[in-house]
Coordinates of C-alpha atoms (C1' of nucleotides) in Angstrom, one line a residue:
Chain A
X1 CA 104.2 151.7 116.5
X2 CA 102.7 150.6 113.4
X3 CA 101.8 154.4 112.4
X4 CA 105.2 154.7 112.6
X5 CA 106.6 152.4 110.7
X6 CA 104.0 153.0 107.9
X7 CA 105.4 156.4 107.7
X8 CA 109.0 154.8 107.6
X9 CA 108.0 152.7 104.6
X10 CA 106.5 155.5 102.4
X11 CA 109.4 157.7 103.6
X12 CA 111.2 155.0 101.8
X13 CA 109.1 155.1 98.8
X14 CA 109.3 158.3 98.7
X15 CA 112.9 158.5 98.3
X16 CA 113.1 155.7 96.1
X17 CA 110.8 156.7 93.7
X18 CA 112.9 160.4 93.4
X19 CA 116.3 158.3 93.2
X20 CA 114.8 156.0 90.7
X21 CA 113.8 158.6 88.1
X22 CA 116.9 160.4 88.8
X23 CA 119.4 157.7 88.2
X24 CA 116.7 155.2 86.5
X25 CA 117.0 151.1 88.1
X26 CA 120.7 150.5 87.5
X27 CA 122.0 153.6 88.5
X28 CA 120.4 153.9 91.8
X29 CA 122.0 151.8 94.0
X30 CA 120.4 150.6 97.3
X31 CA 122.9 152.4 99.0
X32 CA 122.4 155.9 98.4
X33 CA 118.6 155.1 98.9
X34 CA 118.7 154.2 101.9
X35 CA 121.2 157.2 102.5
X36 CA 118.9 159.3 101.2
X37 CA 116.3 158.0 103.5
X38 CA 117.9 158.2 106.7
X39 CA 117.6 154.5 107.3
X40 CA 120.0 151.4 107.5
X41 CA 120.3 149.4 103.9
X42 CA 119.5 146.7 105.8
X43 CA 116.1 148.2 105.7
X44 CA 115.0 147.9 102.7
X45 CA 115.2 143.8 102.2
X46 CA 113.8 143.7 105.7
X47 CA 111.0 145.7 104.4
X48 CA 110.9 144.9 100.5
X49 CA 112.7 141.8 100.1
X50 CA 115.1 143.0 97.2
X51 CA 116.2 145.7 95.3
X52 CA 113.4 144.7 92.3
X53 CA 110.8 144.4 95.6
X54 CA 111.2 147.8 96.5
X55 CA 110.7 148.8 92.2
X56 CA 107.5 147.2 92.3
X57 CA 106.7 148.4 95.9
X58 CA 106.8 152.1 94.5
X59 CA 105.2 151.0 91.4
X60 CA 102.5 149.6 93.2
X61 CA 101.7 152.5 95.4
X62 CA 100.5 154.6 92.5
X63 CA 98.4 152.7 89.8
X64 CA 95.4 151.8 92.1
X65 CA 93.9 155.2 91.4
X66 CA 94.3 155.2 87.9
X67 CA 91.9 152.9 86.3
X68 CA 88.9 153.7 88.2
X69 CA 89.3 157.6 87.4
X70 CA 89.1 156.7 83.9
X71 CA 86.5 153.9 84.2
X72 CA 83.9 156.5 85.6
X73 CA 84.9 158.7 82.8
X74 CA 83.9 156.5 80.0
X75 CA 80.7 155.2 81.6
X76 CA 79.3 159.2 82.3
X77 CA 76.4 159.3 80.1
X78 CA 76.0 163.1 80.1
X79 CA 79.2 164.0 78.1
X80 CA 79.6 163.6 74.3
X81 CA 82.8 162.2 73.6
X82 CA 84.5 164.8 72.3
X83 CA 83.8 166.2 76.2
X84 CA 85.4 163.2 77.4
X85 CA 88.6 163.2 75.4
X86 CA 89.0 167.0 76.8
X87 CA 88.4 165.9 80.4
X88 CA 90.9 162.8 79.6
X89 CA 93.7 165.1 78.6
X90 CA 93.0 167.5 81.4
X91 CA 93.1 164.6 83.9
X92 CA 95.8 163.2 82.1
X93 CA 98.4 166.3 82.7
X94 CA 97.4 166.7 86.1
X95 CA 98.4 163.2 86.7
X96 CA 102.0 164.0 84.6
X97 CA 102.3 167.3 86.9
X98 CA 101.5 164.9 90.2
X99 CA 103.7 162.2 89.5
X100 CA 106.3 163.8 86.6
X101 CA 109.2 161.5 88.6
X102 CA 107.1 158.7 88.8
X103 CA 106.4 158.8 85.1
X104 CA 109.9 159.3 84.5
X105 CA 110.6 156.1 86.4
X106 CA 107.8 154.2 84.6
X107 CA 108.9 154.6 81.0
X108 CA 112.6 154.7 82.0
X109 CA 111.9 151.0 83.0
X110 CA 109.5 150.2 80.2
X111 CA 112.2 151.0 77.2
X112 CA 114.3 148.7 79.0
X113 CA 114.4 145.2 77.3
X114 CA 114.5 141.6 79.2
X115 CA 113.2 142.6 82.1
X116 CA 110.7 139.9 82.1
X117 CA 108.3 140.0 84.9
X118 CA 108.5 143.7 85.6
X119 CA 108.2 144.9 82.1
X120 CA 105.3 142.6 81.8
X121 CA 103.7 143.9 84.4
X122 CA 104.1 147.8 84.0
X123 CA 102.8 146.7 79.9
X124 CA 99.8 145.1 81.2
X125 CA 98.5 147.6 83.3
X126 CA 99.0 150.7 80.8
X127 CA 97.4 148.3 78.6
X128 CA 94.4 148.8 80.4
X129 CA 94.5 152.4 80.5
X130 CA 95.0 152.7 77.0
X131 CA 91.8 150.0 76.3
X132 CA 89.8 152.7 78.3
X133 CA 90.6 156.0 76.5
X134 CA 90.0 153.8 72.8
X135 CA 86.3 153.1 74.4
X136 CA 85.7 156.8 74.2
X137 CA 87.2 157.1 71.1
X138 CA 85.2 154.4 69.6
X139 CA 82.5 155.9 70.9
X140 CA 82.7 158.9 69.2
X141 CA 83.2 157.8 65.9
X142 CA 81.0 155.0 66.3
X143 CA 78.1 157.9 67.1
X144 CA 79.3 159.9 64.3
X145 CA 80.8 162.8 66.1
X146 CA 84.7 161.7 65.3
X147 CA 86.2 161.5 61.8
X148 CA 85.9 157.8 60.2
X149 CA 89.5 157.1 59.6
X150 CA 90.9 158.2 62.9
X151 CA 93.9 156.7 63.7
X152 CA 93.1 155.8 67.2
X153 CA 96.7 154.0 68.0
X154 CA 98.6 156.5 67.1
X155 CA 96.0 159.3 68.9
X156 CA 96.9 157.5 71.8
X157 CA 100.8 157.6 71.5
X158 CA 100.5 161.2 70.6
X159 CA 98.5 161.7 74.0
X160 CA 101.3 160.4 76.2
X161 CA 104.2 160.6 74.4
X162 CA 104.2 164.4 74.1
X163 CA 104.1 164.7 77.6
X164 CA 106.4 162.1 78.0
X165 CA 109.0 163.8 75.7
X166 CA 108.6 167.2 77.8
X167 CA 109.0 165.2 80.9
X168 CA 111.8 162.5 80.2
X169 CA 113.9 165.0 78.4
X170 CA 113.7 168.4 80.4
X171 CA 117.1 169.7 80.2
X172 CA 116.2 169.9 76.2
X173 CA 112.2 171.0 76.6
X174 CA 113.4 173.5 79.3
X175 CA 115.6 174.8 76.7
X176 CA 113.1 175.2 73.9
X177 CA 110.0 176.1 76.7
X178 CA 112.3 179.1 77.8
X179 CA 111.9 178.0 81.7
X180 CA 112.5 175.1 83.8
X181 CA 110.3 172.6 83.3
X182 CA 111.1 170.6 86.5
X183 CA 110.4 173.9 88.9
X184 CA 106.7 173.1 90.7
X185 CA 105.6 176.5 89.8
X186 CA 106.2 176.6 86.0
X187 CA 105.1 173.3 86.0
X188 CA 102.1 174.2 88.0
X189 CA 101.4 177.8 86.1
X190 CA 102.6 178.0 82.8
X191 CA 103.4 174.5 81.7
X192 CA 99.8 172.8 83.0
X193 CA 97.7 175.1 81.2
X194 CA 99.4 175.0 78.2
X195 CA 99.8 171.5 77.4
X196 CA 95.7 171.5 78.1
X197 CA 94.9 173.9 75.7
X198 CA 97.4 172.9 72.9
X199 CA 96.2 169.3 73.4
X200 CA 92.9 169.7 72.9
X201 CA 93.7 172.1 70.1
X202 CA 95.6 169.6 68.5
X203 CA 93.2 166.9 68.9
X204 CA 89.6 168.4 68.1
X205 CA 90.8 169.8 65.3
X206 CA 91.9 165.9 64.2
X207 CA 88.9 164.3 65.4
X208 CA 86.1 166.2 65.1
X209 CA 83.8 166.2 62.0
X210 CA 84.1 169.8 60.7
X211 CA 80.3 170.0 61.0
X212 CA 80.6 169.5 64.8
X213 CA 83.3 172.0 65.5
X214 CA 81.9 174.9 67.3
X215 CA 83.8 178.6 66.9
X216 CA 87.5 178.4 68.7
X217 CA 87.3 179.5 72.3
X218 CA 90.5 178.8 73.6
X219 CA 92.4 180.6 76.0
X220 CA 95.8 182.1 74.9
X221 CA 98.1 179.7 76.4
X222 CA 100.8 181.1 78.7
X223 CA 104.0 182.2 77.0
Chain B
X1 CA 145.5 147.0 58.6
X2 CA 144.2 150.1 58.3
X3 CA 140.7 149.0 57.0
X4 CA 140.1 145.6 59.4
X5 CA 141.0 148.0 62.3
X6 CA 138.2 150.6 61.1
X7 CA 136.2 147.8 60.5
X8 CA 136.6 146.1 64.3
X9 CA 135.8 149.6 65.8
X10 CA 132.9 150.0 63.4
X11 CA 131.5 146.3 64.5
X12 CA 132.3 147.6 68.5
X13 CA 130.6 150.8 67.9
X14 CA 127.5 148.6 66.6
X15 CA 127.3 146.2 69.3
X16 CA 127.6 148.4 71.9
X17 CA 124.7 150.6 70.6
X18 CA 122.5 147.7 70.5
X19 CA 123.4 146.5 74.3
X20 CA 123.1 150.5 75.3
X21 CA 120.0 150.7 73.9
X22 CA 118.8 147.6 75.4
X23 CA 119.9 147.9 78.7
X24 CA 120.7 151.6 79.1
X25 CA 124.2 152.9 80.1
X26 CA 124.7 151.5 83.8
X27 CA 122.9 148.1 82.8
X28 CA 125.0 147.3 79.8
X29 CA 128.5 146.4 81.1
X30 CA 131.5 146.2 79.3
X31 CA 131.8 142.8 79.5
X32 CA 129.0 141.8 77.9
X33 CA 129.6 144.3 75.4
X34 CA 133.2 143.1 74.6
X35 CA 131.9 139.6 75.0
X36 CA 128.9 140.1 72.4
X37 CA 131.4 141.9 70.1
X38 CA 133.7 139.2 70.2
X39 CA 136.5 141.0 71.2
X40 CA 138.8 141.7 74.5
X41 CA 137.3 143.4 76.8
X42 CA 140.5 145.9 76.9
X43 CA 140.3 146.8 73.3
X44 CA 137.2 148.9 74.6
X45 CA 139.5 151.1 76.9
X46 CA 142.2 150.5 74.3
X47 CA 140.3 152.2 71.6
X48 CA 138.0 154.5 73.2
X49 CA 139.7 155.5 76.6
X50 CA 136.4 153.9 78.9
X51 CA 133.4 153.2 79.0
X52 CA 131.8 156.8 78.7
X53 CA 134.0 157.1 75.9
X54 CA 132.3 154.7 74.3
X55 CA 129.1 155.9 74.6
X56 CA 130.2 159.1 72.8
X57 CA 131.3 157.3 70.4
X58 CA 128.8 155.4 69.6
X59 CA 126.7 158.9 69.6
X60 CA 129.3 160.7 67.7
X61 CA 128.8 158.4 64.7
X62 CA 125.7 159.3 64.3
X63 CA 124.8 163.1 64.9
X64 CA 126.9 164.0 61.9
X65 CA 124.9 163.9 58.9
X66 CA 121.4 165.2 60.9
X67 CA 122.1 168.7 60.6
X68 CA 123.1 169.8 57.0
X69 CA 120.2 167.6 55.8
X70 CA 118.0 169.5 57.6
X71 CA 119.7 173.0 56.7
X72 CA 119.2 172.1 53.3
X73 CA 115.1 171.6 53.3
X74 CA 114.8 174.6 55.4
X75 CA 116.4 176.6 52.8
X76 CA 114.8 175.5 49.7
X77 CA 113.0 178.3 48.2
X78 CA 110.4 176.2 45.7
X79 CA 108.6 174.4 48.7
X80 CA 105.8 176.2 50.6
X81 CA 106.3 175.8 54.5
X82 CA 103.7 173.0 54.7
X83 CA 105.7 171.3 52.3
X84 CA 108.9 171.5 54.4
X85 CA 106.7 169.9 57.4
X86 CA 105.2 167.7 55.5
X87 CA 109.0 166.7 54.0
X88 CA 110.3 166.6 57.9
X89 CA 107.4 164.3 58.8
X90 CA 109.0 162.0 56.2
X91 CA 112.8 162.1 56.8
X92 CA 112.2 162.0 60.5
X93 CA 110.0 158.4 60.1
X94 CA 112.6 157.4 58.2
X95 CA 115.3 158.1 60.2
X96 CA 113.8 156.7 63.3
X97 CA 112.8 153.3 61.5
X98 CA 116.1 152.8 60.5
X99 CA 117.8 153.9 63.8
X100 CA 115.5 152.9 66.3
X101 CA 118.4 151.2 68.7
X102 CA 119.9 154.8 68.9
X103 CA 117.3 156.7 69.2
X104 CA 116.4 154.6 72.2
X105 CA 119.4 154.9 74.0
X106 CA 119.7 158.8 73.1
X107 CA 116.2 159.3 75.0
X108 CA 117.3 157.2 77.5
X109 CA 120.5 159.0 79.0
X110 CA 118.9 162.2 78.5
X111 CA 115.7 161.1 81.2
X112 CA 119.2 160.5 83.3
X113 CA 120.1 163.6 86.0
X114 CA 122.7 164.6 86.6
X115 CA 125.4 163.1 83.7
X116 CA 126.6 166.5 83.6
X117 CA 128.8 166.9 80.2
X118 CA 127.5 164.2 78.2
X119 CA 123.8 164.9 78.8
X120 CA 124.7 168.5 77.7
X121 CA 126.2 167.7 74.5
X122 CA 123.2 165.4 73.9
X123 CA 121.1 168.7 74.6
X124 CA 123.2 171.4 72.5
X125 CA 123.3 169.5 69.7
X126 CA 119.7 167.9 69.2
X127 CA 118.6 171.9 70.0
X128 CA 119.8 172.7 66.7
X129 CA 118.0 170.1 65.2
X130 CA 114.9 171.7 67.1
X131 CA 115.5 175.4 66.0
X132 CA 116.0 174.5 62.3
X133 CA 112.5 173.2 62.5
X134 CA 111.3 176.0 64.5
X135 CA 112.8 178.5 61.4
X136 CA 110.2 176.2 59.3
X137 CA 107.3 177.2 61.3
X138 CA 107.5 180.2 61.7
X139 CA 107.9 180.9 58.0
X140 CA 104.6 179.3 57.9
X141 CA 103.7 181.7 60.0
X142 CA 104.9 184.7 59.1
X143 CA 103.6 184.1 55.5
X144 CA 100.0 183.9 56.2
X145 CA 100.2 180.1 55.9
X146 CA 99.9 178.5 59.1
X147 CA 97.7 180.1 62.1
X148 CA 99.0 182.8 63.9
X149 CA 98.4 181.0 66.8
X150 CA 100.6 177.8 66.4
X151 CA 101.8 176.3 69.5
X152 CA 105.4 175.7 67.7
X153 CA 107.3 174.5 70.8
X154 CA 104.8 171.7 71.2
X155 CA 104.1 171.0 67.6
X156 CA 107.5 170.1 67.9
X157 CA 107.2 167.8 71.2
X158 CA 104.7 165.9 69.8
X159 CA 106.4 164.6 66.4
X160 CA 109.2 163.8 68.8
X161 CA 107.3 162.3 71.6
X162 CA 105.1 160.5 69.5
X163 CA 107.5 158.4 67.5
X164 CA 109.9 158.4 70.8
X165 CA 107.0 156.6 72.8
X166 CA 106.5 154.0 70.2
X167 CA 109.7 153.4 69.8
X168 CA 111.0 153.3 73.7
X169 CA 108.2 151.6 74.7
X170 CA 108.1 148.7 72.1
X171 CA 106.1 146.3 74.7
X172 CA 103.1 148.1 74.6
X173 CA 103.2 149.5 71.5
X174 CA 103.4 146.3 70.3
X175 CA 100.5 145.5 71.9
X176 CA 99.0 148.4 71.1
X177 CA 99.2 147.8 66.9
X178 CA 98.7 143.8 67.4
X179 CA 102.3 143.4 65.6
X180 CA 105.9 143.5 66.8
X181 CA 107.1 147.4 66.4
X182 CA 110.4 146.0 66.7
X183 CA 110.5 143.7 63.7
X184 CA 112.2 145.4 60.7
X185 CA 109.5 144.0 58.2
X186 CA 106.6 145.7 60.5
X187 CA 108.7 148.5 60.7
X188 CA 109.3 149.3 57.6
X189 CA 105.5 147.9 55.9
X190 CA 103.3 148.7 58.2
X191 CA 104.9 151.5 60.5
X192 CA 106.6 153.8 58.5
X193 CA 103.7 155.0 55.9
X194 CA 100.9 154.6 58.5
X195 CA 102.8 157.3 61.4
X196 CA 103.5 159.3 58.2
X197 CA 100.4 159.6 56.8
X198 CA 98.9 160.0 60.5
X199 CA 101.2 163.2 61.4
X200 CA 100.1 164.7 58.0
X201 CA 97.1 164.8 58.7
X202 CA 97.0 165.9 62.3
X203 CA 99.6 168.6 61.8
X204 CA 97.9 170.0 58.4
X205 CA 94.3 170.2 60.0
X206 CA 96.6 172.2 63.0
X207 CA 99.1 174.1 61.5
X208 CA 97.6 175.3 58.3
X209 CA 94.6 178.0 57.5
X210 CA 91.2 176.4 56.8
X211 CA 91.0 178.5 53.8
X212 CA 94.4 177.1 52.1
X213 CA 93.5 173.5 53.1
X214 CA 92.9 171.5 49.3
X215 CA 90.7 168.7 49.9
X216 CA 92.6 165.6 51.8
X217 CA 94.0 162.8 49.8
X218 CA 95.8 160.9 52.6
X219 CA 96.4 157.7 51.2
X220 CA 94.7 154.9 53.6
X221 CA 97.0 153.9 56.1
X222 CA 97.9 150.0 56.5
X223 CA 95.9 148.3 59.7
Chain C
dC1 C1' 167.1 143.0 50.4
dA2 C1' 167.3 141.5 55.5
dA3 C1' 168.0 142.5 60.2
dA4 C1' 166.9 145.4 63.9
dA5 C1' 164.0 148.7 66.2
dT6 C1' 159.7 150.6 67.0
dT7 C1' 154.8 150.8 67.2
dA8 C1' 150.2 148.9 67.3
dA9 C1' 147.0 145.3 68.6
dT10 C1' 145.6 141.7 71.6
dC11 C1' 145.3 139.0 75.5
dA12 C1' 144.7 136.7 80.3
dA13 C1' 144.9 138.1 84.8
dA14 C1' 144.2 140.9 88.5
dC15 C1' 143.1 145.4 90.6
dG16 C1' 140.3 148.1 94.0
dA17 C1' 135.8 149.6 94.4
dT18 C1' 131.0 149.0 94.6
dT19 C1' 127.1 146.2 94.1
dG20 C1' 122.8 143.7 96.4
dA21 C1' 122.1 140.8 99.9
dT22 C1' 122.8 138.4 104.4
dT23 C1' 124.2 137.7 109.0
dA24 C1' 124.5 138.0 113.9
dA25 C1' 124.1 141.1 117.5
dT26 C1' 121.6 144.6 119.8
dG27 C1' 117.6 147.5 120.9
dT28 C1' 112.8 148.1 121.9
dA29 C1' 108.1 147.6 123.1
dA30 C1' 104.2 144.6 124.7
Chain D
dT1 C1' 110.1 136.6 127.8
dT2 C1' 108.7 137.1 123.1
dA3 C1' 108.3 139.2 118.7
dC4 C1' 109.6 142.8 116.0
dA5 C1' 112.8 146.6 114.6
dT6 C1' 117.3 148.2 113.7
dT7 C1' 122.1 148.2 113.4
dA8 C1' 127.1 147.3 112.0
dA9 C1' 129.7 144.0 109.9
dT10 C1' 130.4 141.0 106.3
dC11 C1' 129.4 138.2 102.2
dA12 C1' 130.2 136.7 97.3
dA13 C1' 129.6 138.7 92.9
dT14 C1' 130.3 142.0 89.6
dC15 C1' 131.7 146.4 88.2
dG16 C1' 135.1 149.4 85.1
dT17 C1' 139.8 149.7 84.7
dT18 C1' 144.7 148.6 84.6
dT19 C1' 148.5 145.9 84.1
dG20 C1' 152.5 143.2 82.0
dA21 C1' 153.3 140.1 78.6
dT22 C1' 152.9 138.5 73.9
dT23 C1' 152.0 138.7 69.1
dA24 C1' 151.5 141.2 64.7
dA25 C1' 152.6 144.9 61.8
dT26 C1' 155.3 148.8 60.4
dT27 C1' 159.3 151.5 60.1
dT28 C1' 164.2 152.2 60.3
dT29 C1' 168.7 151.0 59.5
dG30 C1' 172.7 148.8 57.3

DNA sequence: CAAAATTAATCAAACGATTGATTAATGTAA
DNA sequence: TTACATTAATCAATCGTTTGATTAATTTTG
């Protein structure tokens, strides 16, 4: 059936993508994938072609979504751009909650060097991304709502690589967090929140002019 | 001799951090390591038992000196807790800048499951690194300085994370700045003074009281 | 001192195990 | 039958490690 053989092939990705970010491109060997899986190694050339095939397949399945989610944001006319930066980081941790092994597998492969065609691909789309969320920056400052001399680059890294930090190394951020930081529901209830509100914390407080900030109304993040 | 043995471990222990860092733990084999070292590829079991062994090594050599510099800020009495941050921001660029091929591979095995006692030891000991700058926050804190609601577990993930994502994902950084994060000159010109002067400023107009913020005086950072 | 004994360093070769990939045979459904 | 799906068996290549032999350096002994 071809329902069937869908669901094979995303059972598949499924596992590869866990085995991936668990033992990062080297590590994982087609072997225990396909054990994993339930299916015959033979499996995934027949299905993926190599070993690299079935990187990019897994790769693949997930970065459609991303750009037009983002590309709406930016062209909303109602919200100021402050607004949008806060919706950005929202979406933005929802995604790292979603796909934490995905991102893991991402950036595992992207600090990787020589890895020519893949690396160049995984920078180009990202690219994109980032070329989105500087729109909105520009846009504020360019209005007059952001400071001047805002750093946008380096806003950027600060974005993803905090999360990235609390997601690529969670045996140390589980440590300092006080709870496991790979468990759903900590993720889901204490972690999600938090990294929200800190975040835009952080940020407004960065780029906002001082005239434009309105009184504090965060919620106490979850201890 | 003593001193051309020390020195032949010493040159071992350098290549093999750069090919770790470049192609993570399983990617980099000790062939090439050997081979780029230009020595036999026994001497590596010879000298360091295998090829784990090796990468403690490698790590070893390094984690020494981190600590007691650190104890040694947190404990001077003439310098006000911003200060201390401030003074953190600085040795940490600098110690990243001119370690970047270790910081690389450090990150990297710790995104790794499962590498049960090495991954630990990579955990205890940069833990102590994190607590001795927890002590300097919450003396910030605890003084009146710094807001009582400081988010000081992710204060500390994002001057980690940020300067981790720049420098484990050099490709799109790269990209990102419009200059090669990896070249030392860049590096140390351009990179350096502009991620300190950015953290400054992000963390002071965070962490400290509007009241007992002086007038900013960030020098301009280099485009 | 010099000869002998011991230790350390280095090497080429080969080990068994595992890797990703391929084959040829078999099974299945239209 | 025909086309696709799946399997076990097998491939060459590479992995980390070990070996036995050889050379260089050091120590011990007479």
């Amino acid at each position: 059936m071809d329902k069937d053989k869908i669901d094979k092939k995303d059972h598949i990705l499924d596992v590869a993508e866990k085995v991936f970010s668990d033992q990062g491109f080297d590590g994982a060997s087609t072997r225990s994938i396909s054990g994993e899986a339930g299916v015959n190694m033979a499996m995934l050339n027949y299905y993926f072609g190599s070993k690299e095939g079935l990187f990019l397949a897994v790769f693949n399945r997930k970065i459609n979504s991303f750009k037009d989610l983002l590309q709406d944001l930016g062209n909303d006319e109602h919200l100021s751009a402050w607004d949008k930066v806060s919706t950005y980081i929202d979406m933005y941790a929802e995604r790292v909650v979603n796909n934490n092994c995905f991102q893991k597998m991402l950036y595992q492969e992207m600090s990787m060097n020589k890895r020519g065609e893949l690396s160049e691909n995984l920078t180009r789309i990202l690219m994109e991304n980032v070329n989105e969320f500087h729109k909105i920056l520009k846009e504020g400052i360019d209005k007059g709502e952001f400071n001047e001399d805002v750093d946008m680059e380096l806003v950027t890294a600060t974005i993803y690589g905090t999360k990235n930090f609390i997601i690529n190394a969670p045996q140390l951020t589980s440590m300092m967090l006080g709870y496991d930081i790979l468990d759903e529901k900590n993720l889901e209830e204490k972690f999600k929140p938090r990294i929200k509100a800190y975040q835009k914390k952080l940020l407004k407080s960065y780029l906002v002019k001082e005239n434009d900030k309105t009184q504090n109304t965060y919620p106490a993040y979850v201890k």
